[in-house]
């Protein structure tokens, strides 16, 4: 297993467009997390899945954001009608227990 | 709500020297984990060291050790024999522990560490 994979690594989009990111966790990990990290800041929690169930969502996750994890495997994060304030690094992480994560390399989104 | 504060935005250290990064946190929880993560430039975040709050003994991982002061809610990271590869942004993070724990991490703002040759 090669760790947590995120695709794409970089995405440039025009304001108002929709974007979708994918995360492939470590195969045996049942927990999956999405975080958003703006430049020079610490990551902020967005949402958490245990298997296919989305169990927690941050209030940062506005109605333009939606995340899914069908069949408890890979996950997607979609942002509709992107705004310049959505420009950030979107990090995915997975874990088997609550005591340790493996992070992916992130998807850097630039909204122009 | 839990908060994590790193009051040193940037630090530098000469190669082979020792440096300490500070972190304070606020919580009403009694059982939790604390972490230090390293994020090298344009690379993924990796776990440096983890401390369980119920353990009095400070965690150590090779050149990395922590000073965990539960009463003071302080969790500093000491890097001994600094190496050029230690240059990165370092994040302190908090996680609640318990049956209802979702594993959500609360991160500090980060400290950028530069190791100089």
mmCIF file of C-alpha atoms in Angstrom:
data_model
loop_
_atom_site.group_PDB
_atom_site.id
_atom_site.type_symbol
_atom_site.label_atom_id
_atom_site.label_comp_id
_atom_site.label_asym_id
_atom_site.label_seq_id
_atom_site.Cartn_x
_atom_site.Cartn_y
_atom_site.Cartn_z
ATOM 1 C CA UNK A 1 0.000 0.000 0.000
ATOM 2 C CA UNK A 2 1.398 3.361 -1.007
ATOM 3 C CA UNK A 3 -0.379 5.508 1.560
ATOM 4 C CA UNK A 4 -3.109 8.081 1.128
ATOM 5 C CA UNK A 5 -3.461 9.331 -2.446
ATOM 6 C CA UNK A 6 -5.097 12.563 -3.476
ATOM 7 C CA UNK A 7 -5.999 13.652 -6.961
ATOM 8 C CA UNK A 8 -5.413 16.106 -8.499
ATOM 9 C CA UNK A 9 -2.334 17.613 -6.824
ATOM 10 C CA UNK A 10 -3.161 21.056 -8.179
ATOM 11 C CA UNK A 11 -6.340 22.564 -9.535
ATOM 12 C CA UNK A 12 -6.842 26.021 -10.975
ATOM 13 C CA UNK A 13 -10.423 26.967 -11.600
ATOM 14 C CA UNK A 14 -12.422 30.042 -12.452
ATOM 15 C CA UNK A 15 -14.701 31.542 -9.864
ATOM 16 C CA UNK A 16 -18.146 30.032 -10.082
ATOM 17 C CA UNK A 17 -17.031 26.677 -11.428
ATOM 18 C CA UNK A 18 -17.508 23.380 -9.613
ATOM 19 C CA UNK A 19 -14.545 21.243 -8.617
ATOM 20 C CA UNK A 20 -14.226 17.724 -7.257
ATOM 21 C CA UNK A 21 -11.290 16.192 -5.443
ATOM 22 C CA UNK A 22 -10.646 12.543 -4.784
ATOM 23 C CA UNK A 23 -8.972 10.801 -1.871
ATOM 24 C CA UNK A 24 -7.954 7.150 -1.772
ATOM 25 C CA UNK A 25 -7.189 6.141 1.825
ATOM 26 C CA UNK A 26 -5.069 3.277 3.025
ATOM 27 C CA UNK A 27 -7.211 0.277 2.193
ATOM 28 C CA UNK A 28 -7.731 -1.111 5.687
ATOM 29 C CA UNK A 29 -8.435 2.281 7.266
ATOM 30 C CA UNK A 30 -12.082 2.776 8.183
ATOM 31 C CA UNK A 31 -11.783 6.440 9.180
ATOM 32 C CA UNK A 32 -11.335 9.220 6.656
ATOM 33 C CA UNK A 33 -10.947 12.952 7.281
ATOM 34 C CA UNK A 34 -10.893 16.097 5.182
ATOM 35 C CA UNK A 35 -9.102 19.246 6.310
ATOM 36 C CA UNK A 36 -8.551 22.642 4.726
ATOM 37 C CA UNK A 37 -5.276 24.482 5.128
ATOM 38 C CA UNK A 38 -4.759 28.077 4.063
ATOM 39 C CA UNK A 39 -1.275 29.440 3.471
ATOM 40 C CA UNK A 40 0.785 29.672 6.637
ATOM 41 C CA UNK A 41 -1.965 28.286 8.861
ATOM 42 C CA UNK A 42 -2.752 24.996 10.527
ATOM 43 C CA UNK A 43 -5.252 22.618 8.954
ATOM 44 C CA UNK A 44 -8.907 23.045 9.901
ATOM 45 C CA UNK A 45 -11.232 20.085 10.195
ATOM 46 C CA UNK A 46 -13.954 19.836 7.556
ATOM 47 C CA UNK A 47 -15.556 16.415 7.848
ATOM 48 C CA UNK A 48 -15.145 12.831 9.049
ATOM 49 C CA UNK A 49 -16.319 9.481 7.724
ATOM 50 C CA UNK A 50 -16.374 6.159 9.473
ATOM 51 C CA UNK A 51 -16.728 3.645 6.689
ATOM 52 C CA UNK A 52 -19.414 5.160 4.420
ATOM 53 C CA UNK A 53 -21.138 7.181 7.131
ATOM 54 C CA UNK A 54 -20.398 10.897 7.404
ATOM 55 C CA UNK A 55 -20.423 11.339 11.171
ATOM 56 C CA UNK A 56 -19.250 14.890 11.672
ATOM 57 C CA UNK A 57 -19.204 18.066 9.609
ATOM 58 C CA UNK A 58 -17.648 21.369 10.527
ATOM 59 C CA UNK A 59 -19.645 24.546 10.180
ATOM 60 C CA UNK A 60 -16.843 25.537 7.775
ATOM 61 C CA UNK A 61 -18.455 23.093 5.381
ATOM 62 C CA UNK A 62 -21.014 25.418 3.845
ATOM 63 C CA UNK A 63 -23.837 24.196 1.648
ATOM 64 C CA UNK A 64 -21.559 24.633 -1.373
ATOM 65 C CA UNK A 65 -19.392 21.805 -0.057
ATOM 66 C CA UNK A 66 -20.347 18.161 -0.145
ATOM 67 C CA UNK A 67 -18.363 15.048 0.641
ATOM 68 C CA UNK A 68 -19.087 11.415 0.003
ATOM 69 C CA UNK A 69 -17.482 8.101 0.705
ATOM 70 C CA UNK A 70 -19.446 5.495 -1.213
ATOM 71 C CA UNK A 71 -18.884 1.925 -0.057
ATOM 72 C CA UNK A 72 -16.453 3.130 2.580
ATOM 73 C CA UNK A 73 -13.528 3.251 0.198
ATOM 74 C CA UNK A 74 -12.411 6.383 -1.654
ATOM 75 C CA UNK A 75 -13.922 9.766 -0.864
ATOM 76 C CA UNK A 76 -14.766 12.818 -2.933
ATOM 77 C CA UNK A 77 -15.038 16.441 -1.879
ATOM 78 C CA UNK A 78 -17.009 18.701 -4.195
ATOM 79 C CA UNK A 79 -17.118 22.472 -4.059
ATOM 80 C CA UNK A 80 -19.873 24.118 -6.053
ATOM 81 C CA UNK A 81 -19.788 27.701 -7.316
ATOM 82 C CA UNK A 82 -16.217 28.213 -6.149
ATOM 83 C CA UNK A 83 -15.200 31.521 -4.588
ATOM 84 C CA UNK A 84 -11.741 33.044 -4.211
ATOM 85 C CA UNK A 85 -11.923 32.328 -0.492
ATOM 86 C CA UNK A 86 -11.998 28.624 -1.285
ATOM 87 C CA UNK A 87 -8.374 28.799 -2.438
ATOM 88 C CA UNK A 88 -6.490 26.510 -0.073
ATOM 89 C CA UNK A 89 -4.830 23.135 0.304
ATOM 90 C CA UNK A 90 -7.368 20.366 0.886
ATOM 91 C CA UNK A 91 -5.901 17.536 2.898
ATOM 92 C CA UNK A 92 -7.245 14.033 3.270
ATOM 93 C CA UNK A 93 -6.183 11.654 6.026
ATOM 94 C CA UNK A 94 -7.126 8.152 7.038
ATOM 95 C CA UNK A 95 -6.737 6.031 10.139
ATOM 96 C CA UNK A 96 -7.662 2.687 11.607
ATOM 97 C CA UNK A 97 -8.033 3.989 15.124
ATOM 98 C CA UNK A 98 -8.314 7.396 16.673
ATOM 99 C CA UNK A 99 -4.733 7.658 17.710
ATOM 100 C CA UNK A 100 -2.849 8.179 14.496
ATOM 101 C CA UNK A 101 -3.398 9.478 11.015
ATOM 102 C CA UNK A 102 -1.750 9.135 7.647
ATOM 103 C CA UNK A 103 -2.106 12.279 5.583
ATOM 104 C CA UNK A 104 -2.145 12.569 1.834
ATOM 105 C CA UNK A 105 -0.103 15.155 -0.037
ATOM 106 C CA UNK A 106 -3.123 17.362 -0.530
ATOM 107 C CA UNK A 107 -4.879 19.076 -3.415
ATOM 108 C CA UNK A 108 -3.974 22.724 -3.860
ATOM 109 C CA UNK A 109 -6.939 24.699 -5.188
ATOM 110 C CA UNK A 110 -6.516 28.121 -6.738
ATOM 111 C CA UNK A 111 -9.668 30.017 -7.657
ATOM 112 C CA UNK A 112 -9.051 32.840 -10.125
ATOM 113 C CA UNK B 1 -14.116 24.044 22.751
ATOM 114 C CA UNK B 2 -10.477 23.145 22.512
ATOM 115 C CA UNK B 3 -7.820 25.559 21.297
ATOM 116 C CA UNK B 4 -4.152 25.107 20.482
ATOM 117 C CA UNK B 5 -1.723 28.015 20.427
ATOM 118 C CA UNK B 6 1.773 28.150 18.998
ATOM 119 C CA UNK B 7 3.233 31.531 19.822
ATOM 120 C CA UNK B 8 6.416 31.262 17.749
ATOM 121 C CA UNK B 9 5.631 31.816 14.056
ATOM 122 C CA UNK B 10 9.260 31.329 12.998
ATOM 123 C CA UNK B 11 12.396 29.922 14.535
ATOM 124 C CA UNK B 12 15.867 29.098 13.344
ATOM 125 C CA UNK B 13 18.634 26.911 14.694
ATOM 126 C CA UNK B 14 22.143 26.025 13.659
ATOM 127 C CA UNK B 15 22.750 22.507 12.458
ATOM 128 C CA UNK B 16 23.610 20.124 15.336
ATOM 129 C CA UNK B 17 22.130 22.503 17.931
ATOM 130 C CA UNK B 18 19.007 21.942 20.045
ATOM 131 C CA UNK B 19 15.774 23.858 19.597
ATOM 132 C CA UNK B 20 12.493 23.877 21.516
ATOM 133 C CA UNK B 21 9.123 24.685 19.964
ATOM 134 C CA UNK B 22 6.332 25.824 22.275
ATOM 135 C CA UNK B 23 2.682 24.857 22.354
ATOM 136 C CA UNK B 24 -0.101 25.577 24.795
ATOM 137 C CA UNK B 25 -3.630 24.291 24.663
ATOM 138 C CA UNK B 26 -6.917 24.776 26.404
ATOM 139 C CA UNK B 27 -9.407 22.034 27.156
ATOM 140 C CA UNK B 28 -11.768 20.851 29.821
ATOM 141 C CA UNK B 29 -11.194 17.241 28.817
ATOM 142 C CA UNK B 30 -9.180 14.983 31.092
ATOM 143 C CA UNK B 31 -8.308 12.346 28.550
ATOM 144 C CA UNK B 32 -6.747 13.333 25.256
ATOM 145 C CA UNK B 33 -3.817 12.972 22.900
ATOM 146 C CA UNK B 34 -1.300 15.602 21.875
ATOM 147 C CA UNK B 35 0.734 15.440 18.704
ATOM 148 C CA UNK B 36 3.519 17.184 16.875
ATOM 149 C CA UNK B 37 3.337 16.999 13.091
ATOM 150 C CA UNK B 38 6.002 18.057 10.602
ATOM 151 C CA UNK B 39 5.126 19.498 7.192
ATOM 152 C CA UNK B 40 8.167 19.973 4.945
ATOM 153 C CA UNK B 41 7.799 22.467 2.082
ATOM 154 C CA UNK B 42 5.409 21.094 -0.550
ATOM 155 C CA UNK B 43 5.328 17.708 1.110
ATOM 156 C CA UNK B 44 2.839 15.786 3.150
ATOM 157 C CA UNK B 45 2.325 16.111 6.861
ATOM 158 C CA UNK B 46 3.957 13.404 8.929
ATOM 159 C CA UNK B 47 3.648 12.501 12.591
ATOM 160 C CA UNK B 48 6.687 13.346 14.693
ATOM 161 C CA UNK B 49 5.592 12.329 18.158
ATOM 162 C CA UNK B 50 2.483 11.550 20.178
ATOM 163 C CA UNK B 51 1.667 11.921 23.878
ATOM 164 C CA UNK B 52 -1.260 10.410 25.744
ATOM 165 C CA UNK B 53 -2.461 12.740 28.491
ATOM 166 C CA UNK B 54 -2.814 9.995 31.085
ATOM 167 C CA UNK B 55 0.858 9.115 30.763
ATOM 168 C CA UNK B 56 3.143 11.145 32.984
ATOM 169 C CA UNK B 57 6.260 10.067 31.169
ATOM 170 C CA UNK B 58 7.282 12.358 28.348
ATOM 171 C CA UNK B 59 7.327 10.754 24.907
ATOM 172 C CA UNK B 60 10.613 10.396 23.038
ATOM 173 C CA UNK B 61 11.326 9.429 19.443
ATOM 174 C CA UNK B 62 15.031 9.427 18.633
ATOM 175 C CA UNK B 63 16.113 13.111 18.465
ATOM 176 C CA UNK B 64 12.608 14.346 19.265
ATOM 177 C CA UNK B 65 11.209 14.611 22.771
ATOM 178 C CA UNK B 66 8.394 16.480 24.437
ATOM 179 C CA UNK B 67 7.945 18.282 27.721
ATOM 180 C CA UNK B 68 4.331 17.638 28.667
ATOM 181 C CA UNK B 69 3.064 19.752 31.555
ATOM 182 C CA UNK B 70 -0.582 18.744 32.004
ATOM 183 C CA UNK B 71 -1.435 21.193 34.758
ATOM 184 C CA UNK B 72 0.040 24.065 32.795
ATOM 185 C CA UNK B 73 -1.470 22.758 29.540
ATOM 186 C CA UNK B 74 1.868 23.014 27.852
ATOM 187 C CA UNK B 75 3.368 20.647 25.296
ATOM 188 C CA UNK B 76 6.753 21.675 23.902
ATOM 189 C CA UNK B 77 8.867 19.812 21.347
ATOM 190 C CA UNK B 78 12.627 19.557 21.701
ATOM 191 C CA UNK B 79 14.698 18.682 18.666
ATOM 192 C CA UNK B 80 18.242 17.633 19.505
ATOM 193 C CA UNK B 81 21.157 17.555 17.067
ATOM 194 C CA UNK B 82 19.138 19.493 14.488
ATOM 195 C CA UNK B 83 19.598 18.395 10.891
ATOM 196 C CA UNK B 84 18.975 20.238 7.641
ATOM 197 C CA UNK B 85 16.127 17.814 6.941
ATOM 198 C CA UNK B 86 14.313 19.076 10.024
ATOM 199 C CA UNK B 87 13.543 22.307 8.155
ATOM 200 C CA UNK B 88 9.745 22.349 7.980
ATOM 201 C CA UNK B 89 6.601 23.765 9.473
ATOM 202 C CA UNK B 90 5.729 22.106 12.765
ATOM 203 C CA UNK B 91 2.190 21.828 14.052
ATOM 204 C CA UNK B 92 1.010 21.011 17.530
ATOM 205 C CA UNK B 93 -2.353 19.230 17.583
ATOM 206 C CA UNK B 94 -4.959 18.071 20.100
ATOM 207 C CA UNK B 95 -7.355 15.147 19.910
ATOM 208 C CA UNK B 96 -10.019 14.117 22.409
ATOM 209 C CA UNK B 97 -9.844 10.532 23.591
ATOM 210 C CA UNK B 98 -12.734 8.308 24.528
ATOM 211 C CA UNK B 99 -15.578 6.181 23.239
ATOM 212 C CA UNK B 100 -17.239 9.079 21.439
ATOM 213 C CA UNK B 101 -14.006 10.333 19.971
ATOM 214 C CA UNK B 102 -14.199 10.975 16.237
ATOM 215 C CA UNK B 103 -10.488 11.491 15.935
ATOM 216 C CA UNK B 104 -10.795 15.131 14.896
ATOM 217 C CA UNK B 105 -7.519 17.025 15.256
ATOM 218 C CA UNK B 106 -7.357 20.621 16.428
ATOM 219 C CA UNK B 107 -4.178 22.216 15.100
ATOM 220 C CA UNK B 108 -2.163 25.196 16.196
ATOM 221 C CA UNK B 109 -1.064 27.890 13.772
ATOM 222 C CA UNK B 110 2.301 26.289 13.182
ATOM 223 C CA UNK B 111 5.953 27.215 13.689
ATOM 224 C CA UNK B 112 8.272 27.450 10.718
ATOM 225 C CA UNK B 113 11.650 26.029 11.666
ATOM 226 C CA UNK B 114 14.721 26.674 9.580
ATOM 227 C CA UNK B 115 17.879 24.710 10.270
ATOM 228 C CA UNK B 116 20.947 26.593 9.085
ATOM 229 C CA UNK B 117 24.177 24.934 8.000
#
